[in-house]
Amino acid sequence: MELAYYSDYAVRLVNTEEPTRNKDSLTSVEAVRELFGTASQMARRTTDADVTRFRSVRGRLRGVFTAADEGDHTRAVDLLNSLLLEFPVSPQISGHDYLDDEGRPRWHMHLADHPSNATAGYAAIAAMGLAFHLTEFGADRLGLCQASPCRNAYLDTSTNRSRRYCSDRCATRANVAAYRARKRLEAERSAP
């Protein structure tokens, strides 16, 4: 199963909102459909009611990332378990058109997206992907960007568990700000 692919559903949804900047890009059916990508059947089933439901799931997923970021791994797991109970998944074996060297399908697991509405399908996949990521790599691999005021969610896939930023852009911005702060402090100390 493509763990990174499914857990990315959660990251994409959480990052549609920037609470510290009062920005929310999840404002229309089209914005919800963009989360699925172009090939998903569930995206085509999205309705106006899904916008509100997606926002609710987004807040709950952000709670998982926040708890993990704060080191409260038990709370993160409890919040994620409540999502898993509410939005169960349907595993499905798939082979698509991929063939191995001997012409046989390369069987792999997928999470089927045929629930009652678009939100339930997306939430089930996002929660299960995040659960796989958390159990495989640990709750400390779920984080919120340390670059102020960003606070976007990310999955730490670094080899040494050192990721602190959601993107290279935020890392660069934080490093430049820290460098300028050090230079200002040096200048203040060396001033007569």
mmCIF file of C-alpha atoms in Angstrom:
data_model
loop_
_atom_site.group_PDB
_atom_site.id
_atom_site.type_symbol
_atom_site.label_atom_id
_atom_site.label_comp_id
_atom_site.label_asym_id
_atom_site.label_seq_id
_atom_site.Cartn_x
_atom_site.Cartn_y
_atom_site.Cartn_z
ATOM 1 C CA MET A 1 0.000 0.000 0.000
ATOM 2 C CA GLU A 2 1.300 3.443 -0.839
ATOM 3 C CA LEU A 3 1.496 4.846 2.680
ATOM 4 C CA ALA A 4 2.899 8.216 1.694
ATOM 5 C CA TYR A 5 0.219 8.628 -0.943
ATOM 6 C CA TYR A 6 -2.685 7.974 1.425
ATOM 7 C CA SER A 7 -1.268 9.913 4.356
ATOM 8 C CA ASP A 8 -0.755 12.855 2.026
ATOM 9 C CA TYR A 9 -4.549 13.113 1.765
ATOM 10 C CA ALA A 10 -4.573 14.240 5.404
ATOM 11 C CA VAL A 11 -1.747 16.742 4.892
ATOM 12 C CA ARG A 12 -3.403 18.251 1.800
ATOM 13 C CA LEU A 13 -6.709 18.700 3.623
ATOM 14 C CA VAL A 14 -5.199 20.184 6.791
ATOM 15 C CA ASN A 15 -3.130 22.616 4.742
ATOM 16 C CA THR A 16 -6.184 24.129 3.046
ATOM 17 C CA GLU A 17 -6.402 26.378 6.083
ATOM 18 C CA GLU A 18 -3.859 28.735 7.575
ATOM 19 C CA PRO A 19 -5.412 29.596 10.947
ATOM 20 C CA THR A 20 -2.754 32.078 12.038
ATOM 21 C CA ARG A 21 -3.222 34.041 8.807
ATOM 22 C CA ASN A 22 -7.024 33.685 8.772
ATOM 23 C CA LYS A 23 -6.866 32.042 5.327
ATOM 24 C CA ASP A 24 -9.097 29.241 4.134
ATOM 25 C CA SER A 25 -8.926 27.902 0.593
ATOM 26 C CA LEU A 26 -11.630 25.281 1.184
ATOM 27 C CA THR A 27 -14.506 27.516 0.112
ATOM 28 C CA SER A 28 -16.121 25.776 -2.857
ATOM 29 C CA VAL A 29 -16.946 22.447 -4.449
ATOM 30 C CA GLU A 30 -14.108 23.046 -6.910
ATOM 31 C CA ALA A 31 -11.628 23.444 -4.040
ATOM 32 C CA VAL A 32 -12.809 20.144 -2.562
ATOM 33 C CA ARG A 33 -12.498 18.415 -5.932
ATOM 34 C CA GLU A 34 -8.910 19.643 -6.257
ATOM 35 C CA LEU A 35 -8.026 17.694 -3.102
ATOM 36 C CA PHE A 36 -8.930 14.439 -4.848
ATOM 37 C CA GLY A 37 -7.081 15.164 -8.047
ATOM 38 C CA THR A 38 -8.536 14.824 -11.495
ATOM 39 C CA ALA A 39 -8.923 11.055 -11.765
ATOM 40 C CA SER A 40 -11.105 10.307 -8.754
ATOM 41 C CA GLN A 41 -14.724 9.243 -9.162
ATOM 42 C CA MET A 42 -15.443 10.587 -5.698
ATOM 43 C CA ALA A 43 -14.381 14.090 -6.757
ATOM 44 C CA ARG A 44 -17.160 14.111 -9.327
ATOM 45 C CA ARG A 45 -19.682 13.215 -6.585
ATOM 46 C CA THR A 46 -18.759 16.228 -4.450
ATOM 47 C CA THR A 47 -21.653 18.539 -3.530
ATOM 48 C CA ASP A 48 -22.025 21.849 -1.687
ATOM 49 C CA ALA A 49 -22.721 19.938 1.553
ATOM 50 C CA ASP A 50 -19.246 18.394 1.346
ATOM 51 C CA VAL A 51 -17.553 21.778 1.777
ATOM 52 C CA THR A 52 -18.839 22.076 5.351
ATOM 53 C CA ARG A 53 -18.200 18.390 6.099
ATOM 54 C CA PHE A 54 -14.628 18.643 4.765
ATOM 55 C CA ARG A 55 -13.975 21.628 7.024
ATOM 56 C CA SER A 56 -15.115 19.615 10.026
ATOM 57 C CA VAL A 57 -12.845 16.682 9.147
ATOM 58 C CA ARG A 58 -10.005 19.123 8.485
ATOM 59 C CA GLY A 59 -10.277 20.508 12.015
ATOM 60 C CA ARG A 60 -10.198 17.022 13.480
ATOM 61 C CA LEU A 61 -7.165 16.038 11.397
ATOM 62 C CA ARG A 62 -5.403 19.256 12.433
ATOM 63 C CA GLY A 63 -6.060 18.173 16.015
ATOM 64 C CA VAL A 64 -4.142 14.944 15.347
ATOM 65 C CA PHE A 65 -1.160 16.875 13.957
ATOM 66 C CA THR A 66 -1.312 19.414 16.797
ATOM 67 C CA ALA A 67 -1.355 16.730 19.486
ATOM 68 C CA ALA A 68 1.548 14.893 17.838
ATOM 69 C CA ASP A 69 3.492 18.147 17.430
ATOM 70 C CA GLU A 70 2.993 18.926 21.118
ATOM 71 C CA GLY A 71 4.284 15.467 22.063
ATOM 72 C CA ASP A 72 0.891 14.203 23.258
ATOM 73 C CA HIS A 73 1.025 11.009 21.228
ATOM 74 C CA THR A 74 -1.771 9.297 23.152
ATOM 75 C CA ARG A 75 -4.168 12.142 22.361
ATOM 76 C CA ALA A 76 -3.073 12.070 18.701
ATOM 77 C CA VAL A 77 -3.845 8.345 18.536
ATOM 78 C CA ASP A 78 -7.186 8.792 20.333
ATOM 79 C CA LEU A 79 -8.230 11.535 17.894
ATOM 80 C CA LEU A 80 -7.154 9.448 14.930
ATOM 81 C CA ASN A 81 -8.947 6.371 16.272
ATOM 82 C CA SER A 82 -12.183 8.358 16.541
ATOM 83 C CA LEU A 83 -11.850 9.303 12.861
ATOM 84 C CA LEU A 84 -11.153 5.676 11.924
ATOM 85 C CA LEU A 85 -14.293 4.548 13.762
ATOM 86 C CA GLU A 86 -16.441 7.204 12.124
ATOM 87 C CA PHE A 87 -14.992 6.723 8.630
ATOM 88 C CA PRO A 88 -14.211 3.027 8.109
ATOM 89 C CA VAL A 89 -12.257 1.932 5.044
ATOM 90 C CA SER A 90 -12.764 -0.788 2.506
ATOM 91 C CA PRO A 91 -9.492 -2.398 1.484
ATOM 92 C CA GLN A 92 -9.330 -3.690 -2.045
ATOM 93 C CA ILE A 93 -6.718 -5.660 -3.985
ATOM 94 C CA SER A 94 -5.837 -3.994 -7.244
ATOM 95 C CA GLY A 95 -3.517 -4.714 -10.133
ATOM 96 C CA HIS A 96 -4.332 -1.828 -12.486
ATOM 97 C CA ASP A 97 -2.404 -2.193 -15.720
ATOM 98 C CA TYR A 98 0.981 -2.756 -14.067
ATOM 99 C CA LEU A 99 2.614 -6.021 -15.026
ATOM 100 C CA ASP A 100 5.742 -7.653 -13.666
ATOM 101 C CA ASP A 101 8.504 -9.125 -15.831
ATOM 102 C CA GLU A 102 6.465 -12.294 -16.368
ATOM 103 C CA GLY A 103 3.318 -10.468 -17.494
ATOM 104 C CA ARG A 104 1.392 -10.921 -14.250
ATOM 105 C CA PRO A 105 -0.410 -8.061 -12.491
ATOM 106 C CA ARG A 106 1.511 -6.439 -9.648
ATOM 107 C CA TRP A 107 -1.086 -6.880 -6.945
ATOM 108 C CA HIS A 108 -1.224 -4.267 -4.224
ATOM 109 C CA MET A 109 -3.666 -2.898 -1.691
ATOM 110 C CA HIS A 110 -5.849 0.135 -2.256
ATOM 111 C CA LEU A 111 -8.418 1.795 -0.086
ATOM 112 C CA ALA A 112 -11.649 1.700 -2.085
ATOM 113 C CA ASP A 113 -13.524 4.967 -2.409
ATOM 114 C CA HIS A 114 -17.179 3.965 -2.656
ATOM 115 C CA PRO A 115 -18.786 5.325 0.539
ATOM 116 C CA SER A 116 -22.008 7.317 0.760
ATOM 117 C CA ASN A 117 -20.509 10.751 0.100
ATOM 118 C CA ALA A 118 -17.273 12.404 -0.959
ATOM 119 C CA THR A 119 -16.334 13.508 2.557
ATOM 120 C CA ALA A 120 -16.674 10.012 3.988
ATOM 121 C CA GLY A 121 -14.492 8.582 1.229
ATOM 122 C CA TYR A 122 -11.786 11.199 1.546
ATOM 123 C CA ALA A 123 -11.830 11.121 5.367
ATOM 124 C CA ALA A 124 -11.548 7.320 5.436
ATOM 125 C CA ILE A 125 -8.548 7.340 3.114
ATOM 126 C CA ALA A 126 -6.871 10.265 4.916
ATOM 127 C CA ALA A 127 -7.379 8.762 8.378
ATOM 128 C CA MET A 128 -6.212 5.301 7.343
ATOM 129 C CA GLY A 129 -3.168 6.686 5.530
ATOM 130 C CA LEU A 130 -2.271 8.759 8.572
ATOM 131 C CA ALA A 131 -2.801 5.726 10.817
ATOM 132 C CA PHE A 132 -0.449 3.637 8.675
ATOM 133 C CA HIS A 133 2.148 6.413 8.755
ATOM 134 C CA LEU A 134 1.838 6.876 12.520
ATOM 135 C CA THR A 135 2.085 3.168 13.322
ATOM 136 C CA GLU A 136 4.940 2.590 10.883
ATOM 137 C CA PHE A 137 7.085 5.621 11.752
ATOM 138 C CA GLY A 138 5.758 7.011 15.053
ATOM 139 C CA ALA A 139 3.590 9.924 16.113
ATOM 140 C CA ASP A 140 6.666 12.148 16.328
ATOM 141 C CA ARG A 141 6.766 11.985 12.508
ATOM 142 C CA LEU A 142 3.610 14.134 12.301
ATOM 143 C CA GLY A 143 4.360 17.805 12.680
ATOM 144 C CA LEU A 144 3.366 21.406 12.203
ATOM 145 C CA CYS A 145 5.707 23.840 10.495
ATOM 146 C CA GLN A 146 7.883 25.777 12.941
ATOM 147 C CA ALA A 147 8.221 28.780 10.602
ATOM 148 C CA SER A 148 6.062 31.546 11.972
ATOM 149 C CA PRO A 149 3.253 32.114 11.067
ATOM 150 C CA CYS A 150 2.908 29.056 8.795
ATOM 151 C CA ARG A 151 1.833 26.046 10.934
ATOM 152 C CA ASN A 152 1.150 23.818 7.901
ATOM 153 C CA ALA A 153 1.090 20.087 8.582
ATOM 154 C CA TYR A 154 3.822 17.788 7.305
ATOM 155 C CA LEU A 155 4.981 14.189 7.523
ATOM 156 C CA ASP A 156 8.592 13.835 8.605
ATOM 157 C CA THR A 157 10.213 11.335 6.275
ATOM 158 C CA SER A 158 13.785 12.387 7.042
ATOM 159 C CA THR A 159 16.198 9.653 8.061
ATOM 160 C CA ASN A 160 17.135 11.337 11.338
ATOM 161 C CA ARG A 161 13.709 12.645 12.437
ATOM 162 C CA SER A 162 14.854 16.227 12.057
ATOM 163 C CA ARG A 163 12.229 17.881 9.874
ATOM 164 C CA ARG A 164 10.782 21.072 11.351
ATOM 165 C CA TYR A 165 9.324 22.846 8.334
ATOM 166 C CA CYS A 166 6.607 22.025 5.809
ATOM 167 C CA SER A 167 8.687 23.119 2.811
ATOM 168 C CA ASP A 168 12.083 24.328 1.678
ATOM 169 C CA ARG A 169 10.568 27.799 1.364
ATOM 170 C CA CYS A 170 9.620 27.911 5.052
ATOM 171 C CA ALA A 171 12.982 26.461 6.089
ATOM 172 C CA THR A 172 14.823 29.090 4.079
ATOM 173 C CA ARG A 173 12.639 31.897 5.435
ATOM 174 C CA ALA A 174 13.230 30.728 9.036
ATOM 175 C CA ASN A 175 16.985 30.364 8.485
ATOM 176 C CA VAL A 176 17.255 33.833 6.951
ATOM 177 C CA ALA A 177 15.260 35.327 9.840
ATOM 178 C CA ALA A 178 17.508 33.571 12.381
ATOM 179 C CA TYR A 179 20.628 34.752 10.538
ATOM 180 C CA ARG A 180 19.395 38.366 10.488
ATOM 181 C CA ALA A 181 18.515 38.174 14.181
ATOM 182 C CA ARG A 182 22.036 36.927 14.998
ATOM 183 C CA LYS A 183 23.583 39.706 12.923
ATOM 184 C CA ARG A 184 21.429 42.324 14.656
ATOM 185 C CA LEU A 185 22.447 40.964 18.062
ATOM 186 C CA GLU A 186 26.134 40.991 17.064
ATOM 187 C CA ALA A 187 25.801 44.566 15.841
ATOM 188 C CA GLU A 188 24.117 45.629 19.093
ATOM 189 C CA ARG A 189 26.840 43.971 21.187
ATOM 190 C CA SER A 190 29.665 45.526 19.221
ATOM 191 C CA ALA A 191 28.144 49.037 19.195
ATOM 192 C CA PRO A 192 29.925 51.483 21.501
#
